[in-house]
């Protein structure tokens, strides 16, 4: 007979929580203002059950991405009813909107909002339905509470509309400053495409938000030793699925610093078309242009590493 059933029950609960996990990648349009980032990170720490497992910031892009993980809880019939991620994301969004003014923001990466993109991925035994449920709940709260237009995408969208399709419709990819930068808000304040949540008009200081749920996406950036962004864009297009290159690969050619450009890649099915294949294709195309290419880098950990880091941080109490 078990002499400590309470301890055993807690162990079972922890095991379930470790297997039913959701990951949120939260992209915010700021990386140069340390006070703003400190405020956002303090907000994330209000709930110790949400863990920041990674942070990637790029000063040239003036953009930061937080990778957050927590569990999802269910009711007696298995429907998702709660995740600590919900309030953590809301707290970070509130801190971001208070500290950042999109009209004063500029960077070498496209963006349409202070809270630019929020994507949820299932980890472990969690399902896409759970990731989609949380994405829609967060979208409704951000739209209503902060009066920010929100566009749902992928599994969170009623018809599964792709993120890049929505972005293209809204002019996301068109630079509006110095031909290769994005600055302020220069789009119409009344939106031509009706958002899924929030108002149909934009507050210029906050912009709009994209919120979605989808299977794991790997992000991989490849530096090109050239300042010619038109060449980088041409190579990026030829590598992408849209340009007839590699299936399930989306790319951007961007200025990155004073002496390089970069091919920023999203690998939608990284187990099918991985970073090595993308690297080789970029290298081949760059050589045809007489350009050198550096070894690319992932901007985040793999799903397996993220789960491992979450478990270590939560068990050590250093979340």
mmCIF file of C-alpha atoms in Angstrom:
data_model
loop_
_atom_site.group_PDB
_atom_site.id
_atom_site.type_symbol
_atom_site.label_atom_id
_atom_site.label_comp_id
_atom_site.label_asym_id
_atom_site.label_seq_id
_atom_site.Cartn_x
_atom_site.Cartn_y
_atom_site.Cartn_z
ATOM 1 C CA UNK A 1 0.000 0.000 0.000
ATOM 2 C CA UNK A 2 1.275 3.461 -0.901
ATOM 3 C CA UNK A 3 2.189 5.268 2.308
ATOM 4 C CA UNK A 4 2.086 8.702 0.623
ATOM 5 C CA UNK A 5 -0.812 8.862 -1.870
ATOM 6 C CA UNK A 6 -0.787 12.677 -1.942
ATOM 7 C CA UNK A 7 2.779 12.769 -3.171
ATOM 8 C CA UNK A 8 1.954 10.120 -5.765
ATOM 9 C CA UNK A 9 -1.050 12.097 -7.022
ATOM 10 C CA UNK A 10 1.107 15.217 -7.321
ATOM 11 C CA UNK A 11 3.690 13.263 -9.292
ATOM 12 C CA UNK A 12 0.974 12.065 -11.669
ATOM 13 C CA UNK A 13 -0.347 15.611 -12.062
ATOM 14 C CA UNK A 14 3.153 16.911 -12.825
ATOM 15 C CA UNK A 15 3.688 14.143 -15.373
ATOM 16 C CA UNK A 16 0.464 15.065 -17.146
ATOM 17 C CA UNK A 17 1.354 18.768 -17.101
ATOM 18 C CA UNK A 18 4.767 18.013 -18.567
ATOM 19 C CA UNK A 19 3.202 16.071 -21.445
ATOM 20 C CA UNK A 20 0.296 18.427 -22.293
ATOM 21 C CA UNK A 21 2.303 21.528 -23.174
ATOM 22 C CA UNK A 22 1.749 24.535 -25.379
ATOM 23 C CA UNK A 23 4.468 26.807 -26.723
ATOM 24 C CA UNK A 24 3.847 30.454 -27.541
ATOM 25 C CA UNK A 25 6.188 32.509 -29.697
ATOM 26 C CA UNK A 26 5.538 36.170 -29.014
ATOM 27 C CA UNK A 27 7.064 38.656 -31.478
ATOM 28 C CA UNK A 28 7.288 42.263 -30.299
ATOM 29 C CA UNK A 29 8.501 45.241 -32.332
ATOM 30 C CA UNK A 30 11.331 46.399 -30.074
ATOM 31 C CA UNK A 31 14.855 45.345 -29.164
ATOM 32 C CA UNK A 32 16.755 48.621 -28.631
ATOM 33 C CA UNK A 33 14.837 49.897 -25.601
ATOM 34 C CA UNK A 34 16.087 47.919 -22.595
ATOM 35 C CA UNK A 35 13.579 49.481 -20.213
ATOM 36 C CA UNK A 36 10.705 48.351 -22.417
ATOM 37 C CA UNK A 37 12.055 44.803 -22.628
ATOM 38 C CA UNK A 38 12.652 44.679 -18.858
ATOM 39 C CA UNK A 39 9.056 45.734 -18.274
ATOM 40 C CA UNK A 40 7.736 43.050 -20.635
ATOM 41 C CA UNK A 41 9.876 40.371 -18.992
ATOM 42 C CA UNK A 42 8.778 41.380 -15.498
ATOM 43 C CA UNK A 43 5.181 40.973 -16.630
ATOM 44 C CA UNK A 44 5.954 37.441 -17.830
ATOM 45 C CA UNK A 45 7.230 36.440 -14.403
ATOM 46 C CA UNK A 46 3.966 37.145 -12.562
ATOM 47 C CA UNK A 47 2.943 33.524 -13.091
ATOM 48 C CA UNK A 48 5.701 31.040 -12.174
ATOM 49 C CA UNK A 49 3.932 28.309 -14.165
ATOM 50 C CA UNK A 50 4.823 30.048 -17.429
ATOM 51 C CA UNK A 51 8.471 29.722 -18.436
ATOM 52 C CA UNK A 52 10.448 31.895 -20.865
ATOM 53 C CA UNK A 53 12.617 29.170 -22.387
ATOM 54 C CA UNK A 54 14.277 31.433 -24.933
ATOM 55 C CA UNK A 55 14.611 35.022 -26.074
ATOM 56 C CA UNK A 56 15.901 36.146 -29.468
ATOM 57 C CA UNK A 57 16.500 39.825 -30.098
ATOM 58 C CA UNK A 58 17.897 41.548 -33.156
ATOM 59 C CA UNK A 59 18.842 45.218 -32.928
ATOM 60 C CA UNK A 60 18.994 45.719 -36.705
ATOM 61 C CA UNK A 61 15.480 44.337 -37.083
ATOM 62 C CA UNK A 62 14.453 46.094 -33.831
ATOM 63 C CA UNK A 63 12.438 43.006 -32.960
ATOM 64 C CA UNK A 64 12.369 40.484 -30.130
ATOM 65 C CA UNK A 65 10.832 37.038 -29.848
ATOM 66 C CA UNK A 66 10.004 35.348 -26.563
ATOM 67 C CA UNK A 67 9.452 31.593 -26.500
ATOM 68 C CA UNK A 68 7.076 30.718 -23.653
ATOM 69 C CA UNK A 69 5.899 27.306 -22.455
ATOM 70 C CA UNK A 70 3.275 26.112 -19.997
ATOM 71 C CA UNK A 71 0.725 23.349 -19.586
ATOM 72 C CA UNK A 72 -2.910 23.197 -20.670
ATOM 73 C CA UNK A 73 -5.578 21.912 -18.257
ATOM 74 C CA UNK A 74 -8.843 20.199 -19.236
ATOM 75 C CA UNK A 75 -12.316 19.687 -17.832
ATOM 76 C CA UNK A 76 -13.825 16.283 -17.015
ATOM 77 C CA UNK A 77 -14.687 15.565 -20.663
ATOM 78 C CA UNK A 78 -11.275 16.557 -22.020
ATOM 79 C CA UNK A 79 -11.958 20.074 -23.278
ATOM 80 C CA UNK A 80 -9.203 22.661 -22.669
ATOM 81 C CA UNK A 81 -10.237 25.173 -20.031
ATOM 82 C CA UNK A 82 -7.069 26.837 -18.731
ATOM 83 C CA UNK A 83 -3.429 27.534 -19.486
ATOM 84 C CA UNK A 84 -1.126 29.883 -17.540
ATOM 85 C CA UNK A 85 0.098 31.058 -20.944
ATOM 86 C CA UNK A 86 -3.110 33.013 -21.453
ATOM 87 C CA UNK A 87 -2.597 35.556 -18.676
ATOM 88 C CA UNK A 88 1.179 35.630 -19.204
ATOM 89 C CA UNK A 89 0.763 36.648 -22.846
ATOM 90 C CA UNK A 90 -1.872 39.224 -21.879
ATOM 91 C CA UNK A 91 0.421 40.711 -19.214
ATOM 92 C CA UNK A 92 3.328 40.913 -21.666
ATOM 93 C CA UNK A 93 1.101 42.494 -24.322
ATOM 94 C CA UNK A 94 -0.118 45.106 -21.832
ATOM 95 C CA UNK A 95 3.473 45.952 -20.869
ATOM 96 C CA UNK A 96 4.441 46.181 -24.548
ATOM 97 C CA UNK A 97 1.573 48.503 -25.443
ATOM 98 C CA UNK A 98 2.413 50.740 -22.478
ATOM 99 C CA UNK A 99 6.136 50.940 -23.277
ATOM 100 C CA UNK A 100 6.265 50.986 -27.095
ATOM 101 C CA UNK A 101 4.837 53.432 -29.623
ATOM 102 C CA UNK A 102 4.762 52.002 -33.146
ATOM 103 C CA UNK A 103 4.815 55.499 -34.644
ATOM 104 C CA UNK A 104 8.321 55.959 -33.183
ATOM 105 C CA UNK A 105 9.551 52.495 -34.167
ATOM 106 C CA UNK A 106 11.771 51.645 -37.128
ATOM 107 C CA UNK A 107 13.729 48.590 -38.171
ATOM 108 C CA UNK A 108 14.886 46.440 -41.082
ATOM 109 C CA UNK A 109 12.205 43.768 -40.556
ATOM 110 C CA UNK A 110 8.560 44.072 -41.618
ATOM 111 C CA UNK A 111 5.961 44.589 -38.896
ATOM 112 C CA UNK A 112 2.414 45.862 -38.556
ATOM 113 C CA UNK A 113 2.036 46.052 -34.795
ATOM 114 C CA UNK A 114 3.714 46.493 -31.428
ATOM 115 C CA UNK A 115 2.594 42.939 -30.637
ATOM 116 C CA UNK A 116 3.244 41.819 -34.194
ATOM 117 C CA UNK A 117 2.745 38.071 -34.136
ATOM 118 C CA UNK A 118 1.624 35.536 -31.520
ATOM 119 C CA UNK A 119 1.753 31.892 -32.556
ATOM 120 C CA UNK A 120 0.894 28.804 -30.506
ATOM 121 C CA UNK A 121 2.385 25.355 -31.132
ATOM 122 C CA UNK A 122 1.377 22.096 -29.449
ATOM 123 C CA UNK A 123 4.193 20.249 -27.695
ATOM 124 C CA UNK A 124 4.341 16.752 -26.230
ATOM 125 C CA UNK A 125 0.888 15.179 -26.150
ATOM 126 C CA UNK A 126 -1.000 18.438 -26.687
ATOM 127 C CA UNK A 127 -3.062 18.791 -29.871
ATOM 128 C CA UNK A 128 -3.568 21.472 -32.493
ATOM 129 C CA UNK A 129 -7.125 21.899 -31.197
ATOM 130 C CA UNK A 130 -5.719 23.032 -27.846
ATOM 131 C CA UNK A 131 -3.266 25.439 -29.480
ATOM 132 C CA UNK A 132 -6.080 26.844 -31.621
ATOM 133 C CA UNK A 133 -8.380 27.218 -28.588
ATOM 134 C CA UNK A 134 -5.770 29.282 -26.761
ATOM 135 C CA UNK A 135 -4.915 31.390 -29.825
ATOM 136 C CA UNK A 136 -8.577 32.339 -30.270
ATOM 137 C CA UNK A 137 -9.015 33.106 -26.559
ATOM 138 C CA UNK A 138 -5.940 35.374 -26.526
ATOM 139 C CA UNK A 139 -7.029 37.050 -29.771
ATOM 140 C CA UNK A 140 -10.450 37.895 -28.345
ATOM 141 C CA UNK A 141 -8.896 39.367 -25.195
ATOM 142 C CA UNK A 142 -6.287 41.442 -27.050
ATOM 143 C CA UNK A 143 -8.909 42.731 -29.472
ATOM 144 C CA UNK A 144 -11.379 43.681 -26.758
ATOM 145 C CA UNK A 145 -9.111 44.815 -23.944
ATOM 146 C CA UNK A 146 -6.559 46.787 -25.945
ATOM 147 C CA UNK A 147 -8.805 47.717 -28.890
ATOM 148 C CA UNK A 148 -6.295 46.294 -31.349
ATOM 149 C CA UNK A 149 -7.454 44.682 -34.621
ATOM 150 C CA UNK A 150 -6.473 40.999 -34.619
ATOM 151 C CA UNK A 151 -6.192 38.691 -37.621
ATOM 152 C CA UNK A 152 -6.313 34.960 -36.932
ATOM 153 C CA UNK A 153 -4.335 32.580 -39.117
ATOM 154 C CA UNK A 154 -3.657 28.901 -39.812
ATOM 155 C CA UNK A 155 -5.473 26.519 -37.426
ATOM 156 C CA UNK A 156 -6.964 29.435 -35.447
ATOM 157 C CA UNK A 157 -8.624 30.882 -38.558
ATOM 158 C CA UNK A 158 -12.110 29.615 -39.530
ATOM 159 C CA UNK A 159 -10.845 28.470 -42.953
ATOM 160 C CA UNK A 160 -7.162 27.985 -42.113
ATOM 161 C CA UNK A 161 -5.993 31.127 -43.936
ATOM 162 C CA UNK A 162 -2.192 31.333 -44.132
ATOM 163 C CA UNK A 163 -0.210 34.020 -42.326
ATOM 164 C CA UNK A 164 1.704 35.119 -45.418
ATOM 165 C CA UNK A 165 -1.563 35.530 -47.377
ATOM 166 C CA UNK A 166 -2.995 37.871 -44.729
ATOM 167 C CA UNK A 167 0.258 39.788 -44.482
ATOM 168 C CA UNK A 168 0.390 40.234 -48.242
ATOM 169 C CA UNK A 169 -3.172 41.582 -48.304
ATOM 170 C CA UNK A 170 -2.263 44.126 -45.612
ATOM 171 C CA UNK A 171 0.980 45.315 -47.240
ATOM 172 C CA UNK A 172 3.230 43.811 -44.564
ATOM 173 C CA UNK A 173 6.125 43.080 -46.913
ATOM 174 C CA UNK A 174 6.395 46.554 -48.482
ATOM 175 C CA UNK A 175 9.084 48.769 -46.874
ATOM 176 C CA UNK A 176 7.955 52.351 -46.296
ATOM 177 C CA UNK A 177 11.261 54.051 -45.423
ATOM 178 C CA UNK A 178 14.582 54.281 -47.311
ATOM 179 C CA UNK A 179 13.442 51.404 -49.592
ATOM 180 C CA UNK A 180 14.515 48.742 -47.090
ATOM 181 C CA UNK A 181 13.185 49.820 -43.670
ATOM 182 C CA UNK A 182 9.830 49.843 -41.903
ATOM 183 C CA UNK A 183 8.978 52.925 -39.835
ATOM 184 C CA UNK A 184 5.910 54.244 -38.053
ATOM 185 C CA UNK A 185 2.424 53.487 -39.341
ATOM 186 C CA UNK A 186 1.757 54.516 -42.946
ATOM 187 C CA UNK A 187 -1.208 52.272 -43.795
ATOM 188 C CA UNK A 188 -4.844 53.421 -43.793
ATOM 189 C CA UNK A 189 -6.345 53.640 -40.325
ATOM 190 C CA UNK A 190 -9.581 52.057 -41.553
ATOM 191 C CA UNK A 191 -8.777 48.479 -42.544
ATOM 192 C CA UNK A 192 -9.901 47.136 -45.919
ATOM 193 C CA UNK A 193 -9.814 43.559 -44.615
ATOM 194 C CA UNK A 194 -12.142 42.949 -41.653
ATOM 195 C CA UNK A 195 -10.187 41.631 -38.616
ATOM 196 C CA UNK A 196 -11.395 38.544 -36.727
ATOM 197 C CA UNK A 197 -11.285 40.369 -33.384
ATOM 198 C CA UNK A 198 -11.112 43.950 -32.215
ATOM 199 C CA UNK A 199 -12.081 47.146 -34.058
ATOM 200 C CA UNK A 200 -11.907 47.805 -37.781
ATOM 201 C CA UNK A 201 -9.818 50.932 -37.188
ATOM 202 C CA UNK A 202 -6.165 51.085 -36.172
ATOM 203 C CA UNK A 203 -4.613 53.000 -33.302
ATOM 204 C CA UNK A 204 -1.380 54.189 -34.924
ATOM 205 C CA UNK A 205 0.654 53.745 -31.733
ATOM 206 C CA UNK A 206 -0.339 50.054 -31.440
ATOM 207 C CA UNK A 207 -0.971 48.821 -34.978
ATOM 208 C CA UNK A 208 -2.499 45.394 -35.513
ATOM 209 C CA UNK A 209 -1.720 41.852 -34.323
ATOM 210 C CA UNK A 210 -1.557 38.455 -36.021
ATOM 211 C CA UNK A 211 -2.428 35.467 -33.842
ATOM 212 C CA UNK A 212 -2.377 31.865 -34.970
ATOM 213 C CA UNK A 213 -1.822 28.214 -34.183
ATOM 214 C CA UNK A 214 0.111 25.779 -36.315
ATOM 215 C CA UNK A 215 2.592 22.901 -36.291
ATOM 216 C CA UNK A 216 6.190 23.666 -35.424
ATOM 217 C CA UNK A 217 7.995 26.087 -37.743
ATOM 218 C CA UNK A 218 11.790 26.428 -37.733
ATOM 219 C CA UNK A 219 13.273 29.884 -38.329
ATOM 220 C CA UNK A 220 16.706 29.941 -39.946
ATOM 221 C CA UNK A 221 18.642 33.014 -41.117
ATOM 222 C CA UNK A 222 21.495 33.001 -43.640
ATOM 223 C CA UNK A 223 23.869 36.011 -43.829
ATOM 224 C CA UNK A 224 25.044 37.140 -47.279
ATOM 225 C CA UNK A 225 28.212 39.202 -47.479
ATOM 226 C CA UNK A 226 26.740 41.952 -49.617
ATOM 227 C CA UNK A 227 24.926 45.219 -49.034
ATOM 228 C CA UNK A 228 22.825 44.819 -52.197
ATOM 229 C CA UNK A 229 19.375 44.060 -50.826
ATOM 230 C CA UNK A 230 17.909 43.655 -54.317
ATOM 231 C CA UNK A 231 20.172 40.640 -54.864
ATOM 232 C CA UNK A 232 19.240 39.247 -51.445
ATOM 233 C CA UNK A 233 15.556 39.614 -52.339
ATOM 234 C CA UNK A 234 16.090 37.891 -55.671
ATOM 235 C CA UNK A 235 17.875 34.961 -54.033
ATOM 236 C CA UNK A 236 15.229 34.769 -51.308
ATOM 237 C CA UNK A 237 12.460 34.594 -53.895
ATOM 238 C CA UNK A 238 14.208 31.861 -55.905
ATOM 239 C CA UNK A 239 14.713 29.765 -52.772
ATOM 240 C CA UNK A 240 11.096 30.057 -51.633
ATOM 241 C CA UNK A 241 8.176 27.841 -52.557
ATOM 242 C CA UNK A 242 6.392 30.928 -53.910
ATOM 243 C CA UNK A 243 9.288 31.537 -56.305
ATOM 244 C CA UNK A 244 9.383 27.932 -57.504
ATOM 245 C CA UNK A 245 12.226 26.929 -55.182
ATOM 246 C CA UNK A 246 11.993 24.649 -52.179
ATOM 247 C CA UNK A 247 8.526 23.465 -51.090
ATOM 248 C CA UNK A 248 7.276 24.636 -47.662
ATOM 249 C CA UNK A 249 10.001 27.301 -47.417
ATOM 250 C CA UNK A 250 9.133 30.993 -46.999
ATOM 251 C CA UNK A 251 11.821 33.658 -47.202
ATOM 252 C CA UNK A 252 12.609 37.357 -46.906
ATOM 253 C CA UNK A 253 15.656 39.182 -48.220
ATOM 254 C CA UNK A 254 16.532 41.888 -45.701
ATOM 255 C CA UNK A 255 19.238 44.403 -44.848
ATOM 256 C CA UNK A 256 21.087 43.277 -41.730
ATOM 257 C CA UNK A 257 23.660 45.685 -40.376
ATOM 258 C CA UNK A 258 25.998 47.922 -42.323
ATOM 259 C CA UNK A 259 27.801 45.338 -44.448
ATOM 260 C CA UNK A 260 25.514 42.327 -44.828
ATOM 261 C CA UNK A 261 22.101 41.281 -45.980
ATOM 262 C CA UNK A 262 20.252 38.220 -44.797
ATOM 263 C CA UNK A 263 17.876 35.560 -46.063
ATOM 264 C CA UNK A 264 15.363 35.048 -43.261
ATOM 265 C CA UNK A 265 13.713 31.650 -43.723
ATOM 266 C CA UNK A 266 10.647 29.989 -42.275
ATOM 267 C CA UNK A 267 10.778 26.215 -42.672
ATOM 268 C CA UNK A 268 7.132 25.161 -42.477
ATOM 269 C CA UNK A 269 7.989 21.445 -42.477
ATOM 270 C CA UNK A 270 11.541 21.314 -41.134
ATOM 271 C CA UNK A 271 11.574 17.502 -40.996
ATOM 272 C CA UNK A 272 10.935 17.410 -44.748
ATOM 273 C CA UNK A 273 12.911 20.415 -46.010
ATOM 274 C CA UNK A 274 15.576 21.215 -43.445
ATOM 275 C CA UNK A 275 18.175 23.910 -42.895
ATOM 276 C CA UNK A 276 21.001 22.087 -44.703
ATOM 277 C CA UNK A 277 19.027 21.937 -47.910
ATOM 278 C CA UNK A 278 18.085 25.613 -47.665
ATOM 279 C CA UNK A 279 21.694 26.571 -46.880
ATOM 280 C CA UNK A 280 22.997 24.681 -49.930
ATOM 281 C CA UNK A 281 20.393 26.233 -52.223
ATOM 282 C CA UNK A 282 21.164 29.767 -51.024
ATOM 283 C CA UNK A 283 24.874 29.110 -51.380
ATOM 284 C CA UNK A 284 24.481 27.899 -54.950
ATOM 285 C CA UNK A 285 22.406 30.926 -55.971
ATOM 286 C CA UNK A 286 24.767 33.355 -54.198
ATOM 287 C CA UNK A 287 27.787 31.844 -55.968
ATOM 288 C CA UNK A 288 26.075 32.511 -59.301
ATOM 289 C CA UNK A 289 25.912 36.179 -58.206
ATOM 290 C CA UNK A 290 29.577 36.132 -57.155
ATOM 291 C CA UNK A 291 28.687 36.474 -53.453
ATOM 292 C CA UNK A 292 29.903 34.727 -50.318
ATOM 293 C CA UNK A 293 27.495 33.271 -47.800
ATOM 294 C CA UNK A 294 28.036 32.610 -44.108
ATOM 295 C CA UNK A 295 26.723 29.587 -42.257
ATOM 296 C CA UNK A 296 23.142 30.207 -41.218
ATOM 297 C CA UNK A 297 21.758 30.040 -37.698
ATOM 298 C CA UNK A 298 18.531 28.950 -36.057
ATOM 299 C CA UNK A 299 16.783 31.635 -34.018
ATOM 300 C CA UNK A 300 15.230 29.135 -31.602
ATOM 301 C CA UNK A 301 15.707 25.698 -30.091
ATOM 302 C CA UNK A 302 14.103 22.542 -31.423
ATOM 303 C CA UNK A 303 10.785 21.433 -29.863
ATOM 304 C CA UNK A 304 12.595 18.653 -27.991
ATOM 305 C CA UNK A 305 15.110 21.077 -26.500
ATOM 306 C CA UNK A 306 12.342 23.507 -25.569
ATOM 307 C CA UNK A 307 10.470 20.801 -23.640
ATOM 308 C CA UNK A 308 13.697 19.786 -21.905
ATOM 309 C CA UNK A 309 14.490 23.366 -20.910
ATOM 310 C CA UNK A 310 10.948 23.878 -19.646
ATOM 311 C CA UNK A 311 11.182 20.792 -17.422
ATOM 312 C CA UNK A 312 14.546 21.876 -16.008
ATOM 313 C CA UNK A 313 13.453 25.446 -15.342
ATOM 314 C CA UNK A 314 10.128 24.494 -13.781
ATOM 315 C CA UNK A 315 11.682 21.840 -11.532
ATOM 316 C CA UNK A 316 14.465 24.188 -10.396
ATOM 317 C CA UNK A 317 11.991 26.966 -9.648
ATOM 318 C CA UNK A 318 13.961 29.445 -11.789
ATOM 319 C CA UNK A 319 11.148 30.191 -14.205
#
